[in-house]
Coordinates of C-alpha atoms in Angstrom, one line a residue:
Chain A
X1 CA -9.3 37.0 5.9
X2 CA -12.6 34.4 6.0
X3 CA -12.2 32.2 8.8
X4 CA -11.7 28.3 8.2
X5 CA -15.7 27.8 9.4
X6 CA -16.7 30.3 6.4
X7 CA -14.8 28.7 4.0
X8 CA -15.8 25.2 5.3
X9 CA -19.8 26.4 4.6
X10 CA -18.8 27.7 1.2
X11 CA -17.2 24.4 -0.1
X12 CA -19.1 22.1 2.1
X13 CA -20.7 21.1 -1.3
X14 CA -18.3 21.0 -3.4
X15 CA -16.3 18.7 -0.6
X16 CA -19.1 16.2 -0.4
X17 CA -19.2 16.3 -4.1
X18 CA -15.4 14.9 -3.3
X19 CA -15.9 12.4 -1.0
X20 CA -18.5 10.8 -3.2
X21 CA -16.3 10.3 -5.9
X22 CA -13.7 8.7 -3.8
X23 CA -16.5 6.2 -2.0
X24 CA -17.8 5.6 -5.6
X25 CA -14.7 5.2 -7.6
X26 CA -13.5 3.2 -4.1
X27 CA -16.3 0.7 -4.1
X28 CA -16.6 0.5 -8.3
X29 CA -13.0 -0.7 -7.5
X30 CA -13.2 -3.2 -4.8
X31 CA -16.8 -4.4 -6.0
X32 CA -14.8 -5.0 -9.4
X33 CA -11.8 -6.2 -8.1
X34 CA -13.3 -9.0 -6.0
X35 CA -15.1 -10.4 -8.9
X36 CA -12.0 -10.4 -11.2
X37 CA -9.5 -11.2 -8.2
X38 CA -11.9 -14.1 -7.4
X39 CA -11.2 -15.1 -11.6
X40 CA -7.4 -14.6 -11.3
X41 CA -7.2 -16.8 -7.8
X42 CA -9.5 -19.7 -9.5
X43 CA -7.2 -19.5 -12.5
X44 CA -3.5 -19.6 -10.8
X45 CA -4.6 -22.3 -8.4
X46 CA -6.6 -24.7 -10.6
X47 CA -6.2 -23.2 -14.2
X48 CA -4.1 -24.9 -17.1
X49 CA -0.5 -23.6 -17.3
X50 CA -2.1 -21.8 -20.5
X51 CA -4.6 -19.9 -18.3
X52 CA -2.4 -19.7 -15.3
X53 CA 0.9 -18.4 -17.0
X54 CA -0.5 -15.0 -18.3
X55 CA -2.7 -14.4 -15.1
X56 CA 0.8 -14.7 -12.9
X57 CA 2.3 -12.3 -15.1
X58 CA -0.4 -9.8 -14.8
X59 CA -0.6 -10.4 -10.9
X60 CA 3.0 -10.4 -10.6
X61 CA 3.4 -6.8 -12.4
X62 CA 0.5 -5.0 -11.4
X63 CA 2.3 -6.2 -7.9
X64 CA 5.3 -4.9 -8.1
X65 CA 4.5 -1.4 -9.8
X66 CA 3.6 1.5 -7.8
X67 CA -0.3 2.3 -7.9
X68 CA 0.7 5.6 -9.0
X69 CA 2.1 4.0 -12.1
X70 CA -0.4 2.2 -12.9
X71 CA -2.9 5.0 -12.4
X72 CA -0.5 6.9 -14.6
X73 CA 0.0 4.1 -16.9
X74 CA -3.8 3.4 -17.7
X75 CA -4.2 7.3 -17.8
X76 CA -1.8 7.4 -20.9
X77 CA -0.8 4.7 -22.3
X78 CA -4.2 4.0 -24.1
X79 CA -3.4 6.9 -26.5
X80 CA -1.1 4.8 -28.0
X81 CA -4.1 2.7 -29.8
X82 CA -5.8 5.8 -30.3
X83 CA -8.0 4.9 -27.1
X84 CA -8.8 7.6 -24.8
X85 CA -11.1 7.0 -21.6
X86 CA -11.4 9.6 -19.2
X87 CA -9.6 10.2 -16.0
X88 CA -12.4 8.8 -13.8
X89 CA -12.4 5.7 -16.2
X90 CA -8.7 5.3 -15.9
X91 CA -8.6 5.6 -12.3
X92 CA -11.0 3.2 -11.7
X93 CA -9.7 0.6 -13.9
X94 CA -6.2 0.7 -12.2
X95 CA -7.3 0.4 -8.7
X96 CA -9.4 -2.6 -10.2
X97 CA -6.7 -3.9 -11.6
X98 CA -4.7 -3.7 -8.2
X99 CA -6.9 -4.6 -5.9
X100 CA -7.6 -8.3 -8.1
X101 CA -4.3 -9.1 -8.6
X102 CA -3.6 -8.7 -4.3
X103 CA -7.2 -10.8 -3.5
X104 CA -5.9 -13.0 -6.5
X105 CA -3.1 -14.0 -4.8
X106 CA -4.6 -14.2 -1.4
X107 CA -6.8 -16.4 -2.4
X108 CA -4.9 -18.7 -4.2
X109 CA -2.9 -18.9 -0.9
X110 CA -5.9 -19.6 0.7
X111 CA -7.1 -22.4 -1.5
X112 CA -4.1 -24.1 -1.4
X113 CA -3.6 -23.7 2.6
X114 CA -7.2 -26.2 2.7
X115 CA -5.6 -29.6 3.3
X116 CA -6.4 -31.9 -0.1
X117 CA -7.6 -34.5 1.9
X118 CA -11.1 -32.2 2.4
X119 CA -10.9 -31.9 -1.7
X120 CA -10.6 -36.0 -1.9
X121 CA -13.5 -36.4 0.6
X122 CA -16.0 -34.2 -1.7
X123 CA -15.3 -36.6 -4.2
X124 CA -15.9 -39.3 -2.5
X125 CA -19.9 -38.4 -1.3
X126 CA -20.1 -37.5 -5.5
X127 CA -19.5 -33.6 -5.6
X128 CA -18.4 -32.5 -8.5
X129 CA -15.6 -30.1 -8.9
X130 CA -18.3 -26.7 -9.1
X131 CA -19.7 -27.8 -6.1
X132 CA -16.5 -28.9 -4.2
X133 CA -16.0 -25.1 -4.8
X134 CA -18.9 -23.4 -4.0
X135 CA -19.8 -25.9 -0.6
X136 CA -16.6 -26.7 0.6
X137 CA -13.5 -24.7 -0.8
X138 CA -14.7 -20.8 -1.6
X139 CA -17.0 -20.8 2.1
X140 CA -13.1 -21.7 4.2
X141 CA -11.1 -19.9 2.1
X142 CA -13.0 -16.9 2.0
X143 CA -13.2 -16.7 6.1
X144 CA -9.7 -17.2 6.0
X145 CA -9.1 -14.3 3.5
X146 CA -11.4 -11.9 5.4
X147 CA -8.8 -9.6 7.2
X148 CA -6.8 -9.7 4.1
X149 CA -10.0 -8.2 1.8
X150 CA -10.7 -5.7 4.8
X151 CA -7.0 -4.3 4.5
X152 CA -7.3 -4.1 0.7
X153 CA -10.7 -2.1 0.7
X154 CA -8.5 0.2 3.2
X155 CA -5.6 0.5 0.5
X156 CA -7.7 1.0 -2.1
X157 CA -9.7 4.2 -0.5
X158 CA -6.1 5.3 -0.4
X159 CA -5.0 4.5 -3.3
X160 CA -7.9 6.5 -4.5
X161 CA -6.5 9.6 -3.1
X162 CA -3.6 9.0 -6.5
X163 CA -6.4 9.7 -8.5
X164 CA -6.2 13.5 -8.1
X165 CA -2.6 13.0 -10.0
X166 CA -4.4 12.9 -13.4
X167 CA -7.4 15.4 -12.6
X168 CA -9.6 12.9 -10.8
X169 CA -12.1 15.3 -8.8
X170 CA -11.9 13.1 -5.9
X171 CA -11.9 14.3 -2.1
X172 CA -7.8 15.3 -2.4
X173 CA -8.4 17.4 -5.2
X174 CA -11.3 19.1 -4.4
X175 CA -9.3 19.7 -1.1
X176 CA -6.2 21.0 -3.1
X177 CA -8.8 23.5 -5.2
X178 CA -10.2 24.4 -1.8
X179 CA -6.8 25.4 -0.6
X180 CA -5.6 26.8 -3.2
X181 CA -8.7 29.7 -2.8
X182 CA -8.6 29.7 0.6
X183 CA -5.1 29.4 1.7
X184 CA -6.7 27.6 4.2
X185 CA -3.5 24.7 3.9
X186 CA -3.0 23.4 7.4
X187 CA -7.4 23.3 8.2
X188 CA -7.8 21.6 5.1
X189 CA -5.4 18.6 4.7
X190 CA -6.3 17.7 7.9
X191 CA -9.6 17.7 7.2
X192 CA -9.0 15.8 4.3
X193 CA -6.8 13.1 6.4
X194 CA -9.6 12.9 9.0
X195 CA -12.3 11.8 6.5
X196 CA -10.0 9.3 4.7
X197 CA -9.3 8.1 9.0
X198 CA -12.9 8.4 9.1
X199 CA -13.8 6.1 6.3
X200 CA -10.9 3.6 6.9
X201 CA -12.1 3.0 10.7
X202 CA -15.4 2.2 9.3
X203 CA -14.6 -0.3 6.8
X204 CA -12.3 -1.8 9.6
X205 CA -14.8 -1.9 12.0
X206 CA -17.4 -3.0 9.8
X207 CA -15.5 -5.5 8.5
X208 CA -14.5 -7.2 11.7
X209 CA -18.1 -7.2 12.6
X210 CA -18.5 -9.4 9.9
X211 CA -15.7 -11.6 10.9
X212 CA -17.6 -12.1 13.9
X213 CA -20.5 -12.6 12.5
X214 CA -20.2 -15.0 10.0
X215 CA -17.0 -17.2 12.3
X216 CA -17.5 -21.1 12.2
X217 CA -18.5 -22.4 14.9
Chain B
X1 CA -4.6 2.4 -35.5
X2 CA -0.9 1.9 -36.4
X3 CA 1.2 2.0 -33.3
X4 CA 5.3 1.0 -33.7
X5 CA 7.1 0.8 -30.9
X6 CA 9.8 3.1 -30.8
X7 CA 12.0 3.4 -27.4
X8 CA 14.4 5.8 -28.5
X9 CA 13.3 8.6 -27.0
X10 CA 13.0 6.3 -23.2
X11 CA 16.8 5.4 -23.9
X12 CA 17.6 9.2 -24.8
X13 CA 16.4 9.5 -21.0
X14 CA 17.5 6.0 -19.3
X15 CA 19.6 8.0 -17.1
X16 CA 17.1 10.1 -15.8
X17 CA 15.5 7.3 -15.2
X18 CA 17.8 5.1 -13.6
X19 CA 19.1 8.0 -11.7
X20 CA 15.7 8.6 -10.5
X21 CA 15.3 4.6 -9.3
X22 CA 18.6 5.1 -7.5
X23 CA 16.9 8.2 -5.9
X24 CA 13.5 6.0 -5.1
X25 CA 15.7 3.6 -3.7
X26 CA 17.7 5.8 -1.5
X27 CA 15.0 7.4 -0.2
X28 CA 13.2 3.9 0.8
X29 CA 16.3 3.0 2.4
X30 CA 16.6 6.0 4.3
X31 CA 12.4 6.0 5.3
X32 CA 13.2 2.5 6.3
X33 CA 16.1 2.8 8.5
X34 CA 14.5 5.4 10.9
X35 CA 11.3 3.7 10.1
X36 CA 12.8 0.7 12.0
X37 CA 13.9 2.7 14.5
X38 CA 10.6 4.1 15.4
X39 CA 8.9 0.8 15.1
X40 CA 11.3 -0.9 17.7
X41 CA 10.9 1.5 20.1
X42 CA 7.1 1.6 20.0
X43 CA 6.8 -1.9 19.5
X44 CA 8.9 -1.9 22.7
X45 CA 6.9 0.9 24.1
X46 CA 3.8 -1.3 23.1
X47 CA 4.2 -4.7 24.4
X48 CA 6.4 -3.5 27.6
X49 CA 5.6 0.0 28.7
X50 CA 2.5 1.4 30.7
X51 CA -0.7 2.0 29.9
X52 CA -0.8 5.2 28.9
X53 CA 2.7 4.4 26.4
X54 CA 0.2 1.6 24.9
X55 CA -2.6 4.0 24.0
X56 CA 0.4 6.6 22.5
X57 CA 1.0 4.4 20.5
X58 CA -2.0 2.6 19.3
X59 CA -3.2 6.1 18.5
X60 CA 0.3 6.3 16.1
X61 CA -0.5 3.3 14.5
X62 CA -4.0 3.7 13.5
X63 CA -3.9 7.1 12.7
X64 CA -1.1 7.2 10.2
X65 CA -2.1 3.8 8.6
X66 CA -5.7 4.9 7.6
X67 CA -4.2 8.3 5.7
X68 CA -3.2 8.2 2.4
X69 CA 0.5 9.0 2.3
X70 CA 0.2 11.2 -0.4
X71 CA -2.3 13.8 2.0
X72 CA 0.8 13.1 4.5
X73 CA 3.1 13.9 2.4
X74 CA 1.6 17.3 1.0
X75 CA 0.7 18.0 4.5
X76 CA 4.2 18.3 5.3
X77 CA 5.2 19.8 2.3
X78 CA 2.5 22.8 2.2
X79 CA 1.0 22.7 5.6
X80 CA 4.3 22.8 8.1
X81 CA 6.3 25.1 6.4
X82 CA 3.6 28.1 7.2
X83 CA 4.5 26.7 10.6
X84 CA 8.5 26.9 10.0
X85 CA 8.8 23.7 9.7
X86 CA 10.7 23.8 6.2
X87 CA 12.9 21.0 4.4
X88 CA 13.6 20.0 0.4
X89 CA 11.1 18.0 -1.3
X90 CA 13.7 14.9 -1.1
X91 CA 14.1 15.6 3.2
X92 CA 10.2 16.5 3.7
X93 CA 9.2 13.0 1.7
X94 CA 11.8 10.7 3.0
X95 CA 10.4 11.9 6.7
X96 CA 6.9 11.4 5.7
X97 CA 8.1 8.0 4.6
X98 CA 10.3 7.3 7.9
X99 CA 6.9 8.0 9.9
X100 CA 4.6 6.4 7.4
X101 CA 6.9 3.1 7.7
X102 CA 7.6 3.4 11.4
X103 CA 3.7 2.4 12.0
X104 CA 3.8 -0.6 9.6
X105 CA 7.2 -1.9 11.5
X106 CA 5.6 -1.4 14.7
X107 CA 3.0 -3.9 13.6
X108 CA 5.7 -6.3 12.4
X109 CA 7.7 -5.7 15.3
X110 CA 5.1 -6.2 18.2
X111 CA 3.9 -8.9 16.2
X112 CA 7.4 -10.8 16.8
X113 CA 8.1 -9.4 19.9
X114 CA 4.7 -11.2 21.1
X115 CA 5.2 -14.2 19.9
X116 CA 8.4 -15.2 21.5
X117 CA 7.5 -18.1 23.5
X118 CA 6.9 -17.4 27.5
X119 CA 9.2 -20.4 27.8
X120 CA 12.6 -18.3 26.8
X121 CA 10.7 -15.4 28.8
X122 CA 10.7 -17.1 32.5
X123 CA 13.8 -18.5 30.8
X124 CA 15.6 -14.9 31.4
X125 CA 13.7 -14.5 34.4
X126 CA 15.2 -17.3 35.6
X127 CA 19.0 -16.2 35.2
X128 CA 18.2 -13.1 37.0
X129 CA 17.1 -10.6 34.5
X130 CA 14.7 -7.9 35.5
X131 CA 11.6 -7.1 33.4
X132 CA 13.7 -4.5 30.9
X133 CA 16.7 -7.0 30.2
X134 CA 14.7 -9.5 29.3
X135 CA 12.8 -7.1 27.0
X136 CA 16.3 -5.8 25.6
X137 CA 18.8 -8.9 26.0
X138 CA 15.6 -12.0 25.5
X139 CA 13.0 -10.6 23.3
X140 CA 14.5 -8.0 20.9
X141 CA 17.1 -9.9 19.6
X142 CA 14.6 -13.1 18.8
X143 CA 12.3 -10.6 17.4
X144 CA 14.4 -8.6 15.2
X145 CA 15.4 -11.9 13.4
X146 CA 12.0 -12.8 13.6
X147 CA 10.5 -10.2 11.5
X148 CA 13.0 -9.7 9.0
X149 CA 10.4 -11.1 6.7
X150 CA 7.9 -8.6 7.6
X151 CA 10.0 -5.9 7.7
X152 CA 11.6 -6.9 4.1
X153 CA 8.0 -6.9 2.6
X154 CA 7.5 -3.3 4.6
X155 CA 10.9 -2.3 2.5
X156 CA 9.3 -3.7 -1.0
X157 CA 6.3 -1.5 -0.3
X158 CA 7.9 1.2 1.2
X159 CA 10.2 1.3 -2.1
X160 CA 7.1 1.7 -4.3
X161 CA 5.3 3.9 -2.2
X162 CA 8.4 6.2 -2.9
X163 CA 6.9 6.7 -6.6
X164 CA 4.5 9.3 -4.7
X165 CA 7.2 11.2 -4.2
X166 CA 6.7 12.5 -7.9
X167 CA 3.5 14.4 -6.9
X168 CA 5.5 16.9 -4.7
X169 CA 8.3 17.1 -7.9
X170 CA 11.3 14.9 -6.2
X171 CA 12.9 14.0 -9.7
X172 CA 12.4 9.9 -8.7
X173 CA 11.8 7.2 -11.5
X174 CA 7.7 8.4 -11.5
X175 CA 8.5 12.1 -12.0
X176 CA 11.1 11.3 -14.6
X177 CA 8.5 8.9 -16.4
X178 CA 5.8 11.5 -16.7
X179 CA 8.0 13.9 -17.7
X180 CA 9.9 12.0 -20.5
X181 CA 5.8 11.0 -21.5
X182 CA 5.2 14.3 -22.0
X183 CA 7.5 15.8 -23.6
X184 CA 8.1 12.7 -26.6
X185 CA 4.8 11.1 -26.0
X186 CA 6.3 8.0 -26.4
X187 CA 3.3 6.4 -23.6
X188 CA 3.4 3.2 -24.3
X189 CA 7.1 2.7 -24.2
X190 CA 7.6 5.1 -21.4
X191 CA 5.1 3.5 -18.8
X192 CA 6.4 -0.5 -19.9
X193 CA 9.9 1.0 -19.2
X194 CA 9.3 2.2 -15.7
X195 CA 6.9 -0.7 -14.7
X196 CA 9.4 -2.9 -15.5
X197 CA 12.5 -1.0 -14.0
X198 CA 9.8 -1.5 -10.8
X199 CA 9.2 -4.6 -10.5
X200 CA 12.9 -5.9 -11.8
X201 CA 14.2 -3.9 -8.6
X202 CA 11.2 -5.4 -6.5
X203 CA 12.0 -8.4 -7.6
X204 CA 15.7 -8.4 -6.9
X205 CA 14.7 -7.1 -3.6
X206 CA 12.8 -9.7 -2.9
X207 CA 15.8 -12.3 -4.3
X208 CA 18.3 -10.7 -2.0
X209 CA 15.6 -10.6 0.8
X210 CA 15.3 -14.5 0.7
X211 CA 18.8 -14.8 0.4
X212 CA 18.9 -13.0 4.3
X213 CA 16.6 -15.0 5.4
X214 CA 18.2 -18.0 5.0
X215 CA 21.1 -16.3 6.6
X216 CA 19.3 -14.9 9.1
X217 CA 16.6 -17.8 9.6
X218 CA 13.8 -17.6 12.2
X219 CA 14.4 -18.6 16.1

């Protein structure tokens, strides 16, 4: 029987590849989710009813549905209209929509929490709506939602482990493959857990550094 | 591409879906009950306990909140039996859920405890309560009440997390939906229905919580 370290040495490339996919798919989902979430947040706060209502439905449905169901839905449903995205595309899409819905809702809250007097003051000194948004509201709202953004990023990294259920070769599926060959169940699940822990602590540390760096005053 | 919606296969499986939903709710409630007990004890230890207790609580919360629940579930279901700790998949998942929820609930209860105004603690001391008396008879009752909204939100996420039990073959809603999906290929209908059931249940839970919060307003 091979020792844990032997197996680890043999499978380190494979593990590293899985880790890369986990980091890449989480990174893409968070980046795209921030962009889409910003649009969602603006539509929810300032959009006309025609725009805000569909966004509200999307955001509420996504937030009320478990991530695993979103992932399975993104994976299986497109077949109904003749599309067949690979598991990676479907998974990245599901995580992006999940991320965007959470960010959109948080951003709406943050924008609404800024006193209306500031918007009035901005228009009194002649700023357009876009300028008000860019110079007055968004800089405050971003600081307000920063802790939430960090939490969401951590949730996305954790949720990316669910992509193993549709066959994306990310860290957890790779771990399961290695366990299937080596039967080092305890060791490799603990290792995978440790790696997720390390990624998320890194995100949390980076996040609080950024928060301190850009604190107002 | 024509795709005519046909809910017949889903309707035939509706019983299974609803039983799956009930199973998810039961696991969620069990996780909430045990998790709340863990959370209350851990929060008390963190706020009123000695330094070593605080460190243990901080490690527990930091570890559990940063590891995917799926990894915890697979670990508990596949690794622990090698060391003689063996339960059914439903019990295993409920236990994992409780440990997972406990970490989040610790934070909820802790936040509620440290926001109890100092004046109330002083009042407790001035009528002759000891330190632990103040913790148990003054801070805890107020904190339990004030933590209600946060605990409620935790329960909603907990209920959604029960879908992950599908991966270790617990026959809850997501597992049943995937089974119908694979047997009937009614891909759109199945996932629309599953999502509708989850969203509807979450909305009902949220509604119940708002009423509970109105009944037990914050102190």
